[in-house]
CSV table of C-alpha atoms (C1' of nucleotides) in Angstrom, one decimal:
chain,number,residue,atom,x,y,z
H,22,UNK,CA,-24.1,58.9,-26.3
H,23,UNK,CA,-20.8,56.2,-26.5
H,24,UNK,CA,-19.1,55.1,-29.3
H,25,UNK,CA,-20.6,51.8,-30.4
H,26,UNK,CA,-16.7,50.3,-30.0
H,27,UNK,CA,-16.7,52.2,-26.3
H,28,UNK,CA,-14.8,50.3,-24.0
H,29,UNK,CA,-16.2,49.7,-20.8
H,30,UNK,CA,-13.3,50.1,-17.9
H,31,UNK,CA,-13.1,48.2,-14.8
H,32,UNK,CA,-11.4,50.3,-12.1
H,33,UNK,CA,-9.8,48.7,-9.1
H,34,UNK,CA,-7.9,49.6,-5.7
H,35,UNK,CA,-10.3,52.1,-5.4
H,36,UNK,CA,-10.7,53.7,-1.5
H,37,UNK,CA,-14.2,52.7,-0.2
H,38,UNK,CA,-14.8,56.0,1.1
H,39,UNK,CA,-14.7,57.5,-2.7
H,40,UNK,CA,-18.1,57.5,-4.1
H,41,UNK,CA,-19.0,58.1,-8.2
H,42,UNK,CA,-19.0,61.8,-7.8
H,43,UNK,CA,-15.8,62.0,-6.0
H,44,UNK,CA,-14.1,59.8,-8.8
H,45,UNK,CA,-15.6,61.8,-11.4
H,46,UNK,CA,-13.3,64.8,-11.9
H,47,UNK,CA,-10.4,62.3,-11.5
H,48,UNK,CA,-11.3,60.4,-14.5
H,49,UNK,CA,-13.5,63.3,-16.6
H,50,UNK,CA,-10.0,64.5,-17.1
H,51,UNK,CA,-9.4,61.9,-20.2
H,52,UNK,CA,-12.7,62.5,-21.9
H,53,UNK,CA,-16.4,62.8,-21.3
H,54,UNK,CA,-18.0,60.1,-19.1
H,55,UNK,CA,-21.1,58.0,-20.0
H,56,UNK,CA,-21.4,55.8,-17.0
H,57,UNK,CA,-19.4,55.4,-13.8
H,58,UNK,CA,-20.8,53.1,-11.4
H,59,UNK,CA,-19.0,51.9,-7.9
H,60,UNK,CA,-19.6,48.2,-7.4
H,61,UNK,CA,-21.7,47.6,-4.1
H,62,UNK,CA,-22.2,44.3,-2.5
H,63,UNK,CA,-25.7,42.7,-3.8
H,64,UNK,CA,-26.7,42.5,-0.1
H,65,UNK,CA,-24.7,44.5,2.2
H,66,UNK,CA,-24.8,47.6,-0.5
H,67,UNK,CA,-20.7,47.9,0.7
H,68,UNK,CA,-18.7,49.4,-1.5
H,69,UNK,CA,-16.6,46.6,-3.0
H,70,UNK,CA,-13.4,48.9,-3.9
H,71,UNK,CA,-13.8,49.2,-7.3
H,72,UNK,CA,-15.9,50.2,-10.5
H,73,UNK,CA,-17.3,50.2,-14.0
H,74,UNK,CA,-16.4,53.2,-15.5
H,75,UNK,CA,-17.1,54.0,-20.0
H,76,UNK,CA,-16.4,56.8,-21.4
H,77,UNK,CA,-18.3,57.9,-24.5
H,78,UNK,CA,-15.3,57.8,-26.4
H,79,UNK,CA,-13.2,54.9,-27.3
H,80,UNK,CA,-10.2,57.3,-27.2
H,81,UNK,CA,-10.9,58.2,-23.8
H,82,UNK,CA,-10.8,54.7,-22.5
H,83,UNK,CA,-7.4,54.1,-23.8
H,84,UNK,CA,-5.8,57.3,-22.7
H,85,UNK,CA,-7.4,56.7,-19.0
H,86,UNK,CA,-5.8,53.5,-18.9
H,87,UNK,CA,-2.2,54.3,-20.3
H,88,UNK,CA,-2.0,57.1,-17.8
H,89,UNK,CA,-3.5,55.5,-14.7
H,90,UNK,CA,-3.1,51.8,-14.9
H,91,UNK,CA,-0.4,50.7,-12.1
H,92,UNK,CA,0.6,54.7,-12.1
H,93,UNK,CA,-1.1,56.2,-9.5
H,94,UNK,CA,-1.9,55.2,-5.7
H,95,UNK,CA,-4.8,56.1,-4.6
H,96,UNK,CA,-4.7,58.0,-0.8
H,97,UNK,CA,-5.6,55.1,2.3
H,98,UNK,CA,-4.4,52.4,-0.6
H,99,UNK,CA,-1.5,50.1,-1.1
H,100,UNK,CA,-1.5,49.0,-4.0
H,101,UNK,CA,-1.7,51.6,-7.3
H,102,UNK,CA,-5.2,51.5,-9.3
H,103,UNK,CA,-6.1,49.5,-11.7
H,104,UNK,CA,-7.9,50.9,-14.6
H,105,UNK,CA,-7.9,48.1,-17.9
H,106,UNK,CA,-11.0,46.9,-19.7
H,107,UNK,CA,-13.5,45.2,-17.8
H,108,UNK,CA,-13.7,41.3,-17.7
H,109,UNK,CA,-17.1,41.3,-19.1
H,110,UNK,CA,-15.1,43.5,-22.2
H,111,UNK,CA,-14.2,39.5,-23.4
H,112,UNK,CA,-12.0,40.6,-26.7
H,113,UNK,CA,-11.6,36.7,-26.7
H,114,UNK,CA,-8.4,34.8,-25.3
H,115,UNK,CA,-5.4,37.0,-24.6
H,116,UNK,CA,-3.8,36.1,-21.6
H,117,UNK,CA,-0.7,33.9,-22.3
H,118,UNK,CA,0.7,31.2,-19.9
H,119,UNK,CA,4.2,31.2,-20.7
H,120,UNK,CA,6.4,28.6,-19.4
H,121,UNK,CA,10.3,27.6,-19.2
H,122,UNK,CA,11.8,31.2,-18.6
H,123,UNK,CA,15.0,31.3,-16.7
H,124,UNK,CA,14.2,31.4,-13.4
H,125,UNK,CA,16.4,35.4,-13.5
H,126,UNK,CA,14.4,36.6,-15.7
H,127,UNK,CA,12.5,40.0,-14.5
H,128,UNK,CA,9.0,41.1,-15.3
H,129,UNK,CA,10.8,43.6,-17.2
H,130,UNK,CA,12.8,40.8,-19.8
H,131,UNK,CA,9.5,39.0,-20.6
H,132,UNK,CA,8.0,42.0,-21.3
H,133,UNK,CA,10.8,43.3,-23.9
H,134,UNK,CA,10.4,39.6,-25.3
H,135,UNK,CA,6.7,40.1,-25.8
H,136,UNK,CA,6.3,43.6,-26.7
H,137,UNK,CA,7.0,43.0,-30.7
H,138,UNK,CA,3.7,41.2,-30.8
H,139,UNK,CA,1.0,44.2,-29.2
H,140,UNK,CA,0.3,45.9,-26.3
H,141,UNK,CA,0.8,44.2,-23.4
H,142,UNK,CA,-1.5,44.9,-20.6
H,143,UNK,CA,-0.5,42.6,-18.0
H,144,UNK,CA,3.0,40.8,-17.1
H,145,UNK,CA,2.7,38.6,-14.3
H,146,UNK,CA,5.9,36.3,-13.0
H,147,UNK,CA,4.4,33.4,-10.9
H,148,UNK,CA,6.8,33.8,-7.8
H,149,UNK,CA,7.0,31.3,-4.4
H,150,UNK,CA,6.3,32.8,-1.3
H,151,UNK,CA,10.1,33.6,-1.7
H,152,UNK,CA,9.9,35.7,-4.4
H,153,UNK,CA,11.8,33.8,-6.2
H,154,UNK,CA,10.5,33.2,-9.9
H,155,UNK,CA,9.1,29.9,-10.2
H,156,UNK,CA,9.9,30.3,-13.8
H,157,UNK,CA,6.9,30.7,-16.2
H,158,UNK,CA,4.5,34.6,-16.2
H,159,UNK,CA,0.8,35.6,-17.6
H,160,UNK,CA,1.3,37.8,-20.2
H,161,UNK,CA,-1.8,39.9,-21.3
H,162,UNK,CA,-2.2,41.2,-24.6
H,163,UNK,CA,-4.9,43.7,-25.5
H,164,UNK,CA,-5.9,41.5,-28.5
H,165,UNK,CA,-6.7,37.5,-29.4
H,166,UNK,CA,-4.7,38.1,-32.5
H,167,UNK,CA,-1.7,39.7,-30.8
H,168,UNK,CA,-1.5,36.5,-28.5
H,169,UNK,CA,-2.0,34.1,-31.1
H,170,UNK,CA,1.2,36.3,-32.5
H,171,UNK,CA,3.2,35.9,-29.9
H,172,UNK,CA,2.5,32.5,-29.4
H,173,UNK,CA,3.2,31.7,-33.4
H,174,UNK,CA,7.0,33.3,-33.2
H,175,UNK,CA,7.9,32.5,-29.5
H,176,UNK,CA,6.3,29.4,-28.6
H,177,UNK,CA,9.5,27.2,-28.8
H,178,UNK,CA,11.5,29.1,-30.2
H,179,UNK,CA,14.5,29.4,-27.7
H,180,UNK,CA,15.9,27.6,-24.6
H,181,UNK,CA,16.3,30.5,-21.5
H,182,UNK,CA,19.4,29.7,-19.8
H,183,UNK,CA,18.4,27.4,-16.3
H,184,UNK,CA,15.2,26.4,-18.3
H,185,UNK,CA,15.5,22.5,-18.7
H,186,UNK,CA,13.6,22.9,-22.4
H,187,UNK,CA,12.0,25.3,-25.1
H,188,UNK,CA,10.3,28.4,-24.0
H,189,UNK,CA,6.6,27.4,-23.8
H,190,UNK,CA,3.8,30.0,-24.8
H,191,UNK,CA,0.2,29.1,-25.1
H,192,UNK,CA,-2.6,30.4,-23.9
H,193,UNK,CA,-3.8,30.7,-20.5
H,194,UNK,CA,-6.4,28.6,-18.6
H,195,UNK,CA,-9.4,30.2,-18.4
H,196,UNK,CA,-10.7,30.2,-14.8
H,197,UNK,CA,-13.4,28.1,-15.5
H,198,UNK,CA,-10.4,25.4,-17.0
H,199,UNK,CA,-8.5,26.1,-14.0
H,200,UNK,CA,-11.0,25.2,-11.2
H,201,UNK,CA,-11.9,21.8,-12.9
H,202,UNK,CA,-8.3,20.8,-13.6
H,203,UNK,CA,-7.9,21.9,-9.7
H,204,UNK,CA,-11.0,19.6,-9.3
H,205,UNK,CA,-9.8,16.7,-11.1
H,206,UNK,CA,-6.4,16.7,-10.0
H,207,UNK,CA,-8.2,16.9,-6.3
H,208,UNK,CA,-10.1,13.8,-7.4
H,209,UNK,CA,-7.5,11.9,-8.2
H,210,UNK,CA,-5.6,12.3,-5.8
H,211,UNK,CA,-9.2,11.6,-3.9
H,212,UNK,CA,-8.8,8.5,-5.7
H,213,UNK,CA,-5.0,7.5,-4.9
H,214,UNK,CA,-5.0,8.5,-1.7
H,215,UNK,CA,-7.7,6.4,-0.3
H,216,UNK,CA,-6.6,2.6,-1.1
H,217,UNK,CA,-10.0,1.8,-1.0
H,218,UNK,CA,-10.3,2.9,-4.3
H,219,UNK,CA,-7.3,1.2,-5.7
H,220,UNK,CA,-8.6,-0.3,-9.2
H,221,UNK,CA,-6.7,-3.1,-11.1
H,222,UNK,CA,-9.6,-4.0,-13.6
H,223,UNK,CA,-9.9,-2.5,-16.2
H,224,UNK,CA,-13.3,-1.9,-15.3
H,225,UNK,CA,-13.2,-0.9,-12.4
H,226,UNK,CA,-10.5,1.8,-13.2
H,227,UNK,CA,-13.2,2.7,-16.4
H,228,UNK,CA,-16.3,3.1,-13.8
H,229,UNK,CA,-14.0,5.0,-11.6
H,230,UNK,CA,-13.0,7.7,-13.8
H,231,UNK,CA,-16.6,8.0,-15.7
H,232,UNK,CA,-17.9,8.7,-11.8
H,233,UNK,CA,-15.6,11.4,-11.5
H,234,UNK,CA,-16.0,12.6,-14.2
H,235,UNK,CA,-20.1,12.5,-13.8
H,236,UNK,CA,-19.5,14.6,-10.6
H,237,UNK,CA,-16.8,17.0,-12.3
H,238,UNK,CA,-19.6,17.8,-14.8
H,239,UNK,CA,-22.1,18.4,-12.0
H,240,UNK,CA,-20.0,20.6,-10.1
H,241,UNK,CA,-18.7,22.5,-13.3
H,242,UNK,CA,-22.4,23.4,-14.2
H,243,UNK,CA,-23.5,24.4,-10.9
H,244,UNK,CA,-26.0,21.6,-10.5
H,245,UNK,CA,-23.8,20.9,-7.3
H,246,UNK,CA,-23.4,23.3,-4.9
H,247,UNK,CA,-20.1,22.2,-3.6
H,248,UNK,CA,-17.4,20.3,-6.1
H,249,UNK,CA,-15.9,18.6,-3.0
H,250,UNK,CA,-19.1,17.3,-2.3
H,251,UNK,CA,-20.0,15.8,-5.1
H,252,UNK,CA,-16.2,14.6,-5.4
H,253,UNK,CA,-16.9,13.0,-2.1
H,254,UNK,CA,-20.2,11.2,-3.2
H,255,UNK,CA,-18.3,9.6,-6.2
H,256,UNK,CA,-16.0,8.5,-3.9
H,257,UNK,CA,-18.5,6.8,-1.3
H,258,UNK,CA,-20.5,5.6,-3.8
H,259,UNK,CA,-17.9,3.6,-5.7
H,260,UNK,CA,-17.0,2.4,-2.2
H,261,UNK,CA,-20.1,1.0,-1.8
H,262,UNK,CA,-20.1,-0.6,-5.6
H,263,UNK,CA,-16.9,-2.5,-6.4
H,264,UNK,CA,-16.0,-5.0,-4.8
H,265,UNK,CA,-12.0,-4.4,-5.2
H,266,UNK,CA,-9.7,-7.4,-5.8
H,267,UNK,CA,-11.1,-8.8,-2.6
H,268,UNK,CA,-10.0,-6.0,-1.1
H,269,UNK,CA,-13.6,-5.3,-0.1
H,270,UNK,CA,-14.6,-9.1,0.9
H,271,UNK,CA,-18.2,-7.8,2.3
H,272,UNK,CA,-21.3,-8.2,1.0
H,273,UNK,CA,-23.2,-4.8,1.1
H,274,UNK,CA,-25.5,-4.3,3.9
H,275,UNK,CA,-28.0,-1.3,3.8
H,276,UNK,CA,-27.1,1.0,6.5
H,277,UNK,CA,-29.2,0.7,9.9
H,278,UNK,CA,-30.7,4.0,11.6
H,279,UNK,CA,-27.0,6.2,11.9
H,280,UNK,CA,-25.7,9.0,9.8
H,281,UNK,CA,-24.8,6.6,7.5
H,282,UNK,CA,-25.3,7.2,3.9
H,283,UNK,CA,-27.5,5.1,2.4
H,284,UNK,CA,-25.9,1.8,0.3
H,285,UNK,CA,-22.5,2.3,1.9
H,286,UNK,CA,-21.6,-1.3,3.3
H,287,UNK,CA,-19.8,-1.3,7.0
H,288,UNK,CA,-17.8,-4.1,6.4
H,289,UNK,CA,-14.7,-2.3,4.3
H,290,UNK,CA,-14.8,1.1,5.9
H,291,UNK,CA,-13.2,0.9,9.1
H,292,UNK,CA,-9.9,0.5,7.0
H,293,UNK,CA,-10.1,3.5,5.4
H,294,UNK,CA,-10.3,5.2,8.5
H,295,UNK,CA,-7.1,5.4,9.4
H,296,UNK,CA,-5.4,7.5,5.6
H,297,UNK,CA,-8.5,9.8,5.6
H,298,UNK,CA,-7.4,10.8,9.3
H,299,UNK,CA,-4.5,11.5,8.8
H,300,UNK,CA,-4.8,13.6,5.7
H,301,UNK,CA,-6.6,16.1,8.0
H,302,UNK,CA,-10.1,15.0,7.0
H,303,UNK,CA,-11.0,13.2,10.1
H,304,UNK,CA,-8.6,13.5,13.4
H,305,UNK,CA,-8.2,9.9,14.4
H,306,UNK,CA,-6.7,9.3,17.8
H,307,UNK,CA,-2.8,8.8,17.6
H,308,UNK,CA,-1.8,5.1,16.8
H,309,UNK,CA,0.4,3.0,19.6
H,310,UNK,CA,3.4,5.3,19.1
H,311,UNK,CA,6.7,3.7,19.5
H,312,UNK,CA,4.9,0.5,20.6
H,313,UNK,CA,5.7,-2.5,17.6
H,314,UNK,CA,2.6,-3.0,16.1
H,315,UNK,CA,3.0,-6.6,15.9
H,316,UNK,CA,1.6,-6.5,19.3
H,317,UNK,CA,-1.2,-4.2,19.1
H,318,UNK,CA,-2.3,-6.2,15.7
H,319,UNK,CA,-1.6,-9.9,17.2
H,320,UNK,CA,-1.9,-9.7,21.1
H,321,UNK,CA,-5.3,-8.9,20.9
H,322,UNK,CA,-5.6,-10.5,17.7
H,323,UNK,CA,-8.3,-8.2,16.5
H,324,UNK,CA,-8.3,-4.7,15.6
H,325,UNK,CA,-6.4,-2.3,16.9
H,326,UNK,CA,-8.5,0.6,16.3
H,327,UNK,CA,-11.8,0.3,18.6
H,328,UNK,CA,-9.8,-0.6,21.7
H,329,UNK,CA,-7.8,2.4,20.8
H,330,UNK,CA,-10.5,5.0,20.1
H,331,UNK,CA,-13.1,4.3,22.4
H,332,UNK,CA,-15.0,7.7,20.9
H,333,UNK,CA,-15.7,6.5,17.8
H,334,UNK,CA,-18.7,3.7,18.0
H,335,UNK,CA,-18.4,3.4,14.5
H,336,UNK,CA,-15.8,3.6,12.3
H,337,UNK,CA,-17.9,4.4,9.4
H,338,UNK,CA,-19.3,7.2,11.0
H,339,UNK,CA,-15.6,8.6,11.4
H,340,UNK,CA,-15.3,8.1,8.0
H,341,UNK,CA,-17.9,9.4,6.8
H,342,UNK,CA,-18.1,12.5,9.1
H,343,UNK,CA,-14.2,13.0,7.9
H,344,UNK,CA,-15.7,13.5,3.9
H,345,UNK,CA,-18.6,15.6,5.2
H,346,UNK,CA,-15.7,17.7,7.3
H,347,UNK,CA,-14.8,18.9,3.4
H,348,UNK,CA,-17.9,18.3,1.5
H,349,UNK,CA,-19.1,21.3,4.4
H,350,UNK,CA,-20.8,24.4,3.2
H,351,UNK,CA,-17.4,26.6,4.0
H,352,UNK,CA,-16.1,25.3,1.1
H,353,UNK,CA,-12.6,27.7,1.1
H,354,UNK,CA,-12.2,26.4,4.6
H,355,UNK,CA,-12.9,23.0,3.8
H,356,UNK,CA,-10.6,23.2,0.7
H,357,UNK,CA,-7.1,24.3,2.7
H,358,UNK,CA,-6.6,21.6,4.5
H,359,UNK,CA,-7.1,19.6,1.2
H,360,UNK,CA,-4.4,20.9,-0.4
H,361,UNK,CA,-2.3,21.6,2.6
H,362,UNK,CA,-2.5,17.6,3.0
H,363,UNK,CA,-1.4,16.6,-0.1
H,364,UNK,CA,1.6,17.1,-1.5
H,365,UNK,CA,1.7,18.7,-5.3
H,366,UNK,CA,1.7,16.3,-7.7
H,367,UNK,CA,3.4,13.6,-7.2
H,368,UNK,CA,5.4,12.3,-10.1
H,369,UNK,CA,4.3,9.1,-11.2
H,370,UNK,CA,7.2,8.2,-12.9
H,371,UNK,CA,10.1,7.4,-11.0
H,372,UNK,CA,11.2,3.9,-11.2
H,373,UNK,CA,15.1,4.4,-11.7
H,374,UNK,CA,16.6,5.2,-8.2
H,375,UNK,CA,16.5,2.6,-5.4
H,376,UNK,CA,17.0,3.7,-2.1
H,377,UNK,CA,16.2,7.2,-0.4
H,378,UNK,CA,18.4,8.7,2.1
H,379,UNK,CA,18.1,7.5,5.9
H,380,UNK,CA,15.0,7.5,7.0
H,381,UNK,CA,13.0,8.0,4.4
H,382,UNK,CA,12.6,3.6,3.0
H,383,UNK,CA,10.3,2.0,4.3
H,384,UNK,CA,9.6,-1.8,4.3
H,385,UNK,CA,6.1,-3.3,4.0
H,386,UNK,CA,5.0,-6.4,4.8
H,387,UNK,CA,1.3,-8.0,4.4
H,388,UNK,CA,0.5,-6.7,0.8
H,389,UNK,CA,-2.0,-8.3,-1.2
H,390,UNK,CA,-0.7,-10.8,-3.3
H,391,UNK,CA,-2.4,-9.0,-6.2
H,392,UNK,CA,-0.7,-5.6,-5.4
H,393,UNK,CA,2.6,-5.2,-7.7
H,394,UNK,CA,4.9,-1.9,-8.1
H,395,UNK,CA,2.5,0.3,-9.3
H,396,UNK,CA,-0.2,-0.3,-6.7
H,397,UNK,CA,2.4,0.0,-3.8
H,398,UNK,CA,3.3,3.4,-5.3
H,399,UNK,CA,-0.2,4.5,-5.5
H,400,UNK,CA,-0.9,3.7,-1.7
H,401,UNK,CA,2.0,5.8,-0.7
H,402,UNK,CA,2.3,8.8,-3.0
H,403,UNK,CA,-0.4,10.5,-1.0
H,404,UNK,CA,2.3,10.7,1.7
H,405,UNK,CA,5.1,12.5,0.0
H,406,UNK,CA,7.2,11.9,-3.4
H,407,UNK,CA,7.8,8.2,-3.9
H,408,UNK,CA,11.3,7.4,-4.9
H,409,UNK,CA,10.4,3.9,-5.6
H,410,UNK,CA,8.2,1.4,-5.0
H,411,UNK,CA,9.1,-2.2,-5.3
H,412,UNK,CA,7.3,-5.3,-4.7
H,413,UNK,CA,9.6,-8.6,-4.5
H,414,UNK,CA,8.6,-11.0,-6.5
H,415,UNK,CA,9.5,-14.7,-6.4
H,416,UNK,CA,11.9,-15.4,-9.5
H,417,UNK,CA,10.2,-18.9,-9.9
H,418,UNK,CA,6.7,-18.5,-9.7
H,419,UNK,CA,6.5,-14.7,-10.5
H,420,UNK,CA,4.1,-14.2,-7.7
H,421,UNK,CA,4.5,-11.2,-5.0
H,422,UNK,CA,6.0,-12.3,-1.8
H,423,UNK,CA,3.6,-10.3,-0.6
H,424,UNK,CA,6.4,-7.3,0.9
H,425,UNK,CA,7.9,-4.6,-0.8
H,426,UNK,CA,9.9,-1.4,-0.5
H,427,UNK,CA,8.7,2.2,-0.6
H,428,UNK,CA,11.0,5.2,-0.9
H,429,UNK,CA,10.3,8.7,-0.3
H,430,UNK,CA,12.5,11.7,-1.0
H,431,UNK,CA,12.6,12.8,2.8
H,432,UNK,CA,12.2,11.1,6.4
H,433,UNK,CA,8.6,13.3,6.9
H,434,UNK,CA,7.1,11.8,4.4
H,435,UNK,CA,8.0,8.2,5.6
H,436,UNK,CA,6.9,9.0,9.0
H,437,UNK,CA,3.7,10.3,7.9
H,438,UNK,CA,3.1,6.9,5.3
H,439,UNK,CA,3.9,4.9,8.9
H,440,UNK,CA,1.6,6.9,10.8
H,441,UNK,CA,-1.5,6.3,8.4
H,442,UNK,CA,-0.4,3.2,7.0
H,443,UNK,CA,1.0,1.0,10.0
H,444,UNK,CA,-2.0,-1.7,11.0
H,445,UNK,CA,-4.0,-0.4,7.6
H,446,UNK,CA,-6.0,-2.9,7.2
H,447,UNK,CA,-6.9,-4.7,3.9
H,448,UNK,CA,-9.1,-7.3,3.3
H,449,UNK,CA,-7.9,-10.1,6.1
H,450,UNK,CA,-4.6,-8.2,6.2
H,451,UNK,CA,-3.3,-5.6,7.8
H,452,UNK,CA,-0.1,-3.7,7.0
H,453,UNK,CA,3.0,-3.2,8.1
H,454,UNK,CA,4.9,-0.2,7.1
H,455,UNK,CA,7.7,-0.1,9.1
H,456,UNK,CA,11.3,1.8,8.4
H,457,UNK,CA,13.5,-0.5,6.4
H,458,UNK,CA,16.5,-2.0,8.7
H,459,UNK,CA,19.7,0.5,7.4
H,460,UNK,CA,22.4,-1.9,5.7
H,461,UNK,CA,24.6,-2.3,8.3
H,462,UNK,CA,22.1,-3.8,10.9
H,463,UNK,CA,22.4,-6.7,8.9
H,464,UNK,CA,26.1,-7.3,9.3
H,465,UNK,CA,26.9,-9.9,11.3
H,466,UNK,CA,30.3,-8.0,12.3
L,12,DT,C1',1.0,-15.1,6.4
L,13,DG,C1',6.5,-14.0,7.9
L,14,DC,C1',10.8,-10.0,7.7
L,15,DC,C1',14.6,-5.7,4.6
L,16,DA,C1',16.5,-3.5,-2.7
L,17,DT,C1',16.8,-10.5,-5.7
L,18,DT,C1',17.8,-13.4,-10.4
DNA sequence: TGCCATT
């Protein structure tokens, strides 16, 4: 029989060939086994790498993992095998996030910082592709009360050199935490990003974020297969049920025989076509390059779009194949090109600086008179960091002169705002996103 | 509609 504290041991980096009674003698050496078990696939039966392995005694456990945790590499592997309490162990919260470390600081440092406070199983720096620290670690301490510890005495307590305030220690997100925060900062960027969406009542902004949220909820309890999915359906739906600021001037007009869903009007969505393309959700055929888009948008006088993309009948249908393109069944697939598209986090706080370097200010022409700063900045930050965003405003009246300047920290980012925005078309308007003139066109001399 | 960081 097992201690009634046993501790059952998940074992990882495990060779596939190596079967229970191979791995036997390697681990019997610490203490007598109750039950070893090699993780198969549910389906396939493959051997998955790793297993569940509890000794009888508690002792046993501990000893196994001090002496083979990250110590030894097992023959065919690469990385050393892992041998620490199994997840399903849950000794409550004991992983640590800990922020605002000097970017030098080693695996090594943290750990000699956290060490006072228990045994620490895990010490993870967060590092960019380059390696180089992106200044805040996972710490993992064998106990709740140890963390809770370390947290009471370091949490604030000192400012690393580099770091731009306090050493932050709190607990780490749990995965479930992390997926929906991933979700929600997905939707709203979801919600940004498509201008469509743009609320400036109160309500509407209210409705917006309870639909969200109804759909986070969904997705977090597995009532939705797919999170994107039901991300997406928020999103159509609120399309189809606010009528924005006169941004969406159209009646709604149940949908006639096509793939389209059902209550989404045509009317509004042929101008959201063009931003969901070009985030990688929907390839839209390339826009009149190089060619002034006051001719494409008052030559023909119409829209510039179906003359240009004779493949798409129906705008909506490009839309909405583009959310079904992500709301797809491959859902890691479908998620890359997400967050490949968007740009992390966008600070929405700017508002000091003026111009951007070269390249990279843009003037727009055709707003809505209802947009002001804030709304302009929306539109673009899915595009890049915005610098500023500033809609001029007549000094008597206080109304927008319906233009403004954007600003992004670097010259792709403009391009790519031109690209989607250029000829965007809102309510009778359409867009123009152009570079701003640079200061000495306007010389005379 | 009307054109480049304003008072």
């Amino acid at each position: 029989m097992k201690d009634h504290d046993a501790i059952k041991l998940f074992v990882g980096q495990i060779p596939r060939n190596l079967e229970e009674s191979d791995l036997k003698p390697l681990f019997e050496e610490f203490g007598k086994i109750y039950e070893l078990t090699v993780l198969k696939d549910r389906f396939t039966g493959m051997h998955k790498g790793c297993a569940f392995l509890t000794y009888c005694a508690r002792d046993s456990a501990l000893k196994a993992q001090s002496a083979l945790h990250e110590q030894k590499t097992l023959p065919g592997m690469n990385r050393p095998i892992q041998v620490k309490p199994a997840d399903s162990e849950g000794r409550g919260d004991r992983k640590l996030f800990v922020g605002m470390l000097g970017k030098q600081q080693s695996e090594d440092d943290v750990r000699r910082l956290f060490e006072p406070f228990g045994q620490i199983e895990e010490c993870t720096i967060l590092r960019g592709p380059d390696g180089a620290s992106k200044g805040c670690a996972f710490v993992k301490y064998g106990s709740h009360a140890e963390a809770q510890a370390a947290i009471n005495s370091l949490h604030g307590s000192q400012t690393m050199p580099g770091a731009s305030s306090s050493l932050v220690v709190k607990f780490a997100d749990t995965d479930k935490e992390r997926t929906l925060r991933r979700m929600h900062q997905m939707a709203g960027q979801l919600g940004i990003f498509n201008p469509m969406t743009i609320q400036f009542g109160a309500y509407g902004a209210y409705t917006q974020i309870m639909q969200q949220q109804a759909a986070l909820m969904a997705a977090a309890q597995g009532t939705c297969l797919n999170p994107m999915a039901a991300i997406a359906a928020a999103q159509m739906q609120q399309m189809a049920a606010f009528n924005v600021s006169g941004l969406v001037a159209a009646p709604m007009t149940p949908s006639s025989g096509t793939s389209t869903p059902p209550g989404i009007s045509t009317a509004p969505v042929p101008s959201i076509a063009t931003p969901i393309g070009v985030n990688g959700f929907s390839p839209l055929p390339p826009q009149t390059n190089g060619q002034p888009a006051s001719e494409t948008i008052y030559t023909n006088g119409i829209h510039p779009y179906p003359a240009q993309s004779p493949t798409v009948a129906d705008p909506l249908q490009q839309a909405y194949a583009g959310m079904q393109h992500y709301a797809g069944p491959a859902y890691p697939a479908a998620y890359a090109p997400i967050s490949q598209a968007f740009h992390q986090q966008a600070p929405i706080i700017p508002q000091q600086q003026r111009e951007g370097p070269e390249g990279c200010n843009l003037f727009i022409y055709h707003l809505p008179q209802e947009f002001g700063d804030a709304e302009l900045m929306q539109m673009f930050l899915p595009f890049g960091n915005v610098i500023s965003a500033k809609v001029f405003v007549d000094r008597a009246t206080n109304q927008s002169k319906c233009f403004g300047f954007v600003s992004f920290d670097n010259p792709t980012s403009a391009q790519a705002a031109i690209q989607a925005m250029n000829g965007f078309q809102i309510g009778m308007k359409r867009l123009k996103v152009q570079l701003k003139r640079p200061k000495d066109a306007n010389r005379p001399y």
